Coordinates of N, CA and C in Angstrom, one line a residue:
M1 N -11.6 -20.0 -7.2 CA -11.9 -18.4 -7.1 C -12.3 -18.0 -8.6
K2 N -13.1 -17.2 -7.7 CA -14.0 -16.8 -9.1 C -13.4 -15.5 -10.1
Y3 N -12.8 -14.8 -9.5 CA -12.0 -13.8 -10.2 C -10.3 -13.8 -10.2
P4 N -9.5 -14.7 -10.6 CA -8.2 -14.9 -10.1 C -7.3 -14.1 -10.4
R5 N -7.5 -13.5 -11.8 CA -6.7 -12.4 -12.1 C -6.7 -11.1 -11.6
E6 N -8.2 -10.8 -11.2 CA -8.3 -9.6 -10.8 C -7.7 -9.5 -9.0
V7 N -8.0 -10.6 -8.5 CA -7.6 -10.9 -6.9 C -6.0 -10.8 -7.0
I8 N -5.1 -11.2 -7.9 CA -4.0 -11.0 -8.2 C -3.5 -9.8 -8.4
G9 N -4.0 -8.9 -9.7 CA -3.8 -7.8 -9.8 C -4.2 -6.7 -8.6
E10 N -5.3 -7.0 -8.1 CA -5.5 -5.9 -7.0 C -4.5 -6.1 -5.8
A11 N -4.2 -7.2 -5.1 CA -3.4 -7.6 -4.0 C -1.9 -7.0 -4.3
L12 N -1.5 -7.6 -5.8 CA -0.1 -7.2 -6.1 C 0.2 -5.7 -6.1
G13 N -1.0 -5.0 -6.8 CA -0.6 -3.6 -7.0 C -0.6 -2.9 -5.7
T14 N -1.6 -2.9 -4.9 CA -2.0 -2.3 -3.4 C -0.4 -2.8 -2.9
F15 N -0.1 -3.9 -2.8 CA 1.0 -4.2 -2.1 C 2.4 -3.3 -2.5
V16 N 2.4 -3.3 -3.7 CA 3.3 -2.2 -4.3 C 3.4 -0.6 -3.9
L17 N 2.0 -0.3 -4.2 CA 2.0 1.0 -3.5 C 1.9 0.9 -2.1
V18 N 1.6 0.4 -1.4 CA 1.6 0.5 0.6 C 3.3 0.4 0.5
L19 N 4.1 -0.7 0.1 CA 5.4 -0.9 0.2 C 6.2 0.6 -0.2
F20 N 5.8 1.1 -1.5 CA 6.6 2.2 -1.7 C 6.3 3.5 -1.1
G21 N 5.1 3.8 -0.5 CA 4.4 4.5 0.1 C 4.7 4.9 1.4
C22 N 4.6 3.7 2.0 CA 4.6 4.0 3.7 C 6.4 3.4 3.7
G23 N 7.1 3.1 3.0 CA 8.3 2.5 3.4 C 9.5 3.7 3.1
S24 N 8.6 4.8 1.8 CA 9.4 6.1 1.5 C 9.4 7.1 2.7
V25 N 7.9 6.9 3.5 CA 7.7 7.9 4.7 C 8.7 7.2 5.9
A26 N 8.7 5.6 6.0 CA 9.4 5.2 6.9 C 11.2 5.4 7.0
A27 N 11.4 5.4 5.9 CA 12.9 5.5 5.3 C 13.4 7.1 5.9
S28 N 12.1 7.7 5.4 CA 12.7 9.2 5.8 C 12.4 9.7 7.2
V29 N 11.3 8.8 8.1 CA 11.7 9.4 9.5 C 12.9 8.7 10.2
L30 N 13.0 7.1 9.6 CA 13.8 6.5 10.6 C 15.3 6.7 10.4
F31 N 15.5 6.9 9.1 CA 16.9 7.2 8.6 C 17.4 8.4 8.2
E32 N 16.3 9.4 8.3 CA 16.3 10.5 7.5 C 17.7 10.8 6.0
A33 N 16.5 9.8 5.5 CA 16.7 9.4 4.2 C 16.5 10.5 2.9
H34 N 15.2 11.3 3.1 CA 15.4 11.9 2.3 C 15.4 13.6 2.8
Q35 N 15.7 14.4 1.9 CA 15.8 15.7 2.3 C 15.0 16.9 2.2
G36 N 13.5 15.8 1.8 CA 12.3 17.1 1.9 C 11.3 16.4 1.5
L37 N 9.8 16.9 1.4 CA 8.8 16.4 1.4 C 8.8 16.1 -0.1
M38 N 9.7 16.6 -1.0 CA 9.4 16.3 -2.8 C 10.1 15.1 -2.7
Q39 N 11.0 14.4 -2.1 CA 11.8 13.1 -2.5 C 10.6 11.7 -1.7
V40 N 9.8 12.1 -0.9 CA 8.6 11.1 -0.2 C 8.1 11.2 -1.1
A41 N 7.3 12.2 -1.5 CA 6.3 12.4 -3.0 C 6.6 11.9 -3.9
L42 N 7.9 12.1 -4.4 CA 8.5 11.2 -5.6 C 8.6 9.7 -5.3
S43 N 9.1 9.5 -4.5 CA 9.0 7.9 -3.8 C 7.7 7.2 -4.3
C44 N 6.7 8.0 -3.6 CA 5.2 7.6 -3.7 C 4.8 7.3 -5.0
G45 N 5.3 8.5 -5.8 CA 4.4 8.8 -7.3 C 5.1 7.4 -7.9
I46 N 6.4 7.0 -7.9 CA 7.1 6.0 -8.6 C 6.2 4.7 -8.0
G47 N 6.3 4.9 -6.9 CA 5.1 3.4 -6.1 C 4.0 3.2 -7.2
V48 N 3.0 4.1 -7.0 CA 2.1 4.1 -7.7 C 2.2 4.0 -9.5
T49 N 3.1 4.4 -9.9 CA 3.5 4.6 -11.5 C 3.8 2.2 -11.8
L50 N 4.4 2.2 -10.8 CA 4.9 0.5 -11.1 C 3.8 0.0 -10.7
A51 N 3.1 0.2 -9.8 CA 1.6 -0.7 -9.5 C 0.9 -0.7 -10.6
I52 N 0.8 0.2 -11.4 CA -0.5 0.8 -12.5 C 0.6 -0.4 -13.4
Y53 N 1.4 -0.1 -14.0 CA 2.0 -0.5 -15.2 C 2.3 -2.2 -14.7
L54 N 2.5 -2.5 -13.5 CA 2.6 -3.9 -12.9 C 0.9 -4.6 -13.2
T55 N 0.0 -4.0 -12.8 CA -1.3 -4.5 -12.6 C -2.3 -4.4 -14.0
R56 N -2.3 -3.6 -14.5 CA -3.2 -2.8 -15.4 C -3.8 -3.9 -16.3
H57 N -3.0 -4.8 -17.0 CA -3.7 -6.1 -17.7 C -4.4 -7.2 -17.1
L58 N -4.1 -7.0 -15.6 CA -5.0 -8.1 -14.7 C -6.0 -7.5 -14.3
S59 N -5.9 -6.5 -13.8 CA -7.6 -6.1 -12.8 C -8.0 -4.3 -13.2
C60 N -7.4 -4.0 -14.2 CA -7.2 -2.1 -14.6 C -6.6 -1.6 -13.6
A61 N -6.1 -1.9 -12.9 CA -5.1 -1.6 -11.7 C -6.0 -0.3 -10.8
H62 N -7.1 -0.5 -10.3 CA -7.4 0.3 -9.3 C -6.8 0.6 -8.1
I63 N -6.4 -0.5 -7.4 CA -5.1 -0.6 -6.0 C -5.9 0.5 -5.0
N64 N -6.8 0.6 -5.2 CA -7.5 1.7 -4.0 C -8.9 1.4 -3.7
P65 N -9.4 1.3 -2.8 CA -11.0 0.9 -2.5 C -11.8 2.0 -3.0
A66 N -11.4 3.4 -3.1 CA -12.3 4.5 -3.3 C -12.3 4.2 -4.7
V67 N -11.3 3.8 -5.6 CA -11.2 3.8 -6.9 C -12.6 2.6 -7.4
S68 N -12.5 1.5 -6.6 CA -13.0 0.7 -7.1 C -15.0 0.8 -7.0
L69 N -14.9 1.5 -5.8 CA -16.1 2.0 -5.3 C -16.5 3.0 -6.3
A70 N -15.9 3.9 -6.6 CA -16.4 4.8 -7.5 C -16.5 4.1 -9.0
M71 N -16.0 2.9 -9.5 CA -16.2 2.2 -10.7 C -17.5 1.9 -10.8
V72 N -17.9 1.3 -9.5 CA -19.1 0.9 -9.3 C -20.3 1.6 -9.4
V73 N -20.3 2.8 -8.5 CA -21.0 3.8 -8.6 C -21.1 4.4 -10.1
G74 N -20.4 4.4 -11.0 CA -20.3 5.1 -12.0 C -20.7 4.3 -13.1
G75 N -20.6 2.5 -12.5 CA -21.2 2.0 -13.4 C -20.1 1.1 -14.6
R76 N -19.1 1.6 -14.2 CA -18.0 0.9 -15.1 C -17.1 -0.2 -14.6
M77 N -17.8 -1.1 -13.4 CA -17.5 -2.3 -12.8 C -18.7 -2.8 -12.3
S78 N -19.0 -4.1 -12.7 CA -20.3 -4.9 -11.7 C -19.9 -4.9 -10.4
V79 N -21.0 -4.9 -9.6 CA -21.5 -4.5 -8.1 C -20.5 -6.1 -7.5
R80 N -21.0 -7.0 -8.1 CA -20.1 -8.6 -7.7 C -18.6 -8.5 -7.4
K81 N -18.3 -7.5 -8.2 CA -16.6 -7.7 -8.0 C -16.0 -7.2 -7.1
L82 N -17.1 -6.1 -6.6 CA -16.6 -4.9 -5.4 C -15.6 -5.7 -4.4
P83 N -16.6 -7.0 -3.7 CA -16.2 -7.6 -2.6 C -14.6 -8.3 -3.0
V84 N -14.5 -8.9 -4.2 CA -13.2 -9.5 -4.4 C -12.4 -8.5 -4.4
Y85 N -12.6 -7.3 -5.1 CA -11.7 -6.3 -5.1 C -11.3 -5.7 -3.8
L86 N -12.1 -5.5 -2.8 CA -11.7 -5.1 -1.8 C -10.9 -5.8 -1.0
I87 N -11.4 -7.2 -0.9 CA -10.3 -8.0 0.2 C -9.3 -7.9 -0.5
A88 N -8.8 -8.3 -1.7 CA -7.8 -8.1 -2.6 C -7.1 -7.3 -2.2
Q89 N -7.5 -6.2 -2.0 CA -6.6 -4.5 -1.6 C -6.6 -4.7 -0.4
F90 N -7.0 -5.0 0.6 CA -6.9 -5.1 2.0 C -5.8 -6.3 1.8
A91 N -5.8 -7.4 1.4 CA -4.6 -8.3 1.8 C -3.5 -7.9 1.1
G92 N -3.6 -7.2 0.1 CA -2.1 -6.4 -0.4 C -1.4 -5.7 0.8
A93 N -2.7 -4.4 1.3 CA -2.2 -3.6 1.9 C -1.7 -4.4 3.0
I94 N -2.5 -5.2 4.0 CA -2.1 -5.4 5.0 C -0.6 -6.6 5.1
L95 N -0.4 -7.2 3.7 CA 1.0 -8.2 3.7 C 2.0 -6.9 3.7
A96 N 1.8 -5.7 2.7 CA 3.1 -4.7 2.4 C 3.4 -4.1 3.8
A97 N 2.0 -3.8 4.9 CA 2.6 -3.4 6.0 C 3.6 -4.3 6.9
L98 N 2.8 -5.7 7.1 CA 3.8 -6.5 7.7 C 5.2 -6.9 7.1
T99 N 5.4 -6.8 5.6 CA 6.5 -6.8 5.3 C 7.5 -6.0 6.2
L100 N 6.9 -4.3 5.6 CA 8.1 -3.2 6.2 C 7.9 -3.6 7.7
Y101 N 7.2 -3.9 8.3 CA 7.6 -4.2 9.8 C 8.7 -4.6 10.0
V102 N 8.0 -6.5 9.4 CA 9.7 -7.2 9.6 C 11.0 -6.6 9.3
L103 N 11.2 -6.0 8.4 CA 12.2 -5.6 7.9 C 12.6 -4.5 8.5
L104 N 11.7 -3.4 9.1 CA 12.2 -2.1 10.0 C 12.1 -2.2 11.4
A105 N 11.5 -3.4 11.9 CA 11.6 -3.4 13.3 C 12.2 -3.0 14.0
P106 N 13.4 -3.5 13.8 CA 14.4 -2.8 14.8 C 15.0 -1.6 14.6
S107 N 14.8 -1.1 13.5 CA 15.2 0.3 13.4 C 14.1 1.2 13.7
I108 N 12.8 0.7 14.0 CA 11.6 1.3 14.4 C 11.3 1.4 16.3
T109 N 12.1 0.2 17.0 CA 12.4 0.0 18.2 C 13.8 1.0 18.5
A110 N 14.7 1.1 17.9 CA 15.7 2.0 18.1 C 15.3 3.3 18.0
Y111 N 14.4 3.7 17.0 CA 13.9 5.0 16.8 C 13.1 5.7 18.2
E112 N 12.4 4.7 18.8 CA 11.5 4.8 19.7 C 12.2 5.0 21.1
N113 N 13.2 4.3 21.2 CA 14.3 4.3 22.1 C 15.0 5.6 22.2
A114 N 15.3 6.4 21.1 CA 16.1 7.0 21.1 C 15.3 8.6 21.5
H115 N 14.0 8.5 20.9 CA 13.0 9.7 21.4 C 12.3 9.2 22.7
G116 N 12.3 8.1 23.4 CA 11.6 8.2 24.7 C 9.9 7.7 24.4
I117 N 10.0 7.3 22.9 CA 8.4 6.8 22.4 C 8.3 5.4 23.3
I118 N 7.4 5.4 24.0 CA 6.7 4.1 24.7 C 5.8 3.8 24.1
R119 N 5.0 2.3 23.2 CA 4.1 1.8 22.5 C 3.0 1.9 23.6
G120 N 1.8 2.3 22.9 CA 0.6 2.3 23.7 C 0.3 3.5 24.4
T121 N 1.0 4.4 24.9 CA 0.7 5.5 25.7 C 0.0 6.8 24.7
T122 N -0.3 7.6 25.2 CA -1.0 8.8 24.5 C 0.1 9.4 23.7
E123 N 1.3 9.8 24.1 CA 2.3 10.0 23.7 C 2.9 9.5 22.2
S124 N 2.6 8.2 22.1 CA 3.1 7.7 21.0 C 2.1 7.8 19.9
V125 N 0.8 8.1 20.0 CA 0.0 8.2 19.1 C -0.1 9.5 17.9

């Protein structure tokens, strides 16, 4: 692997970002765990903060493809590193989404049943 620290940093950082960000929204919707938008925003903010502190020494904590692209355009990162960063970020995000789905699948199914939502129909979008 050409840039192992960067791959680990970006995958881990994006994993934490998506886990906290999407997890806070899922908790709010599925369990009515939050009383307002402020709590969801704070949970996401904590996730971003943790992701940055966790990975800043590995990969400069871009944790977002738009940030990585902006760094290349601004000349602050080599264009050769961009595919590595993007693949790591997408991998981290997909792993976090799969983790949330595995953890929350029964609750998602119960929510869909309680609200008459059928996956794949136009009403489910």
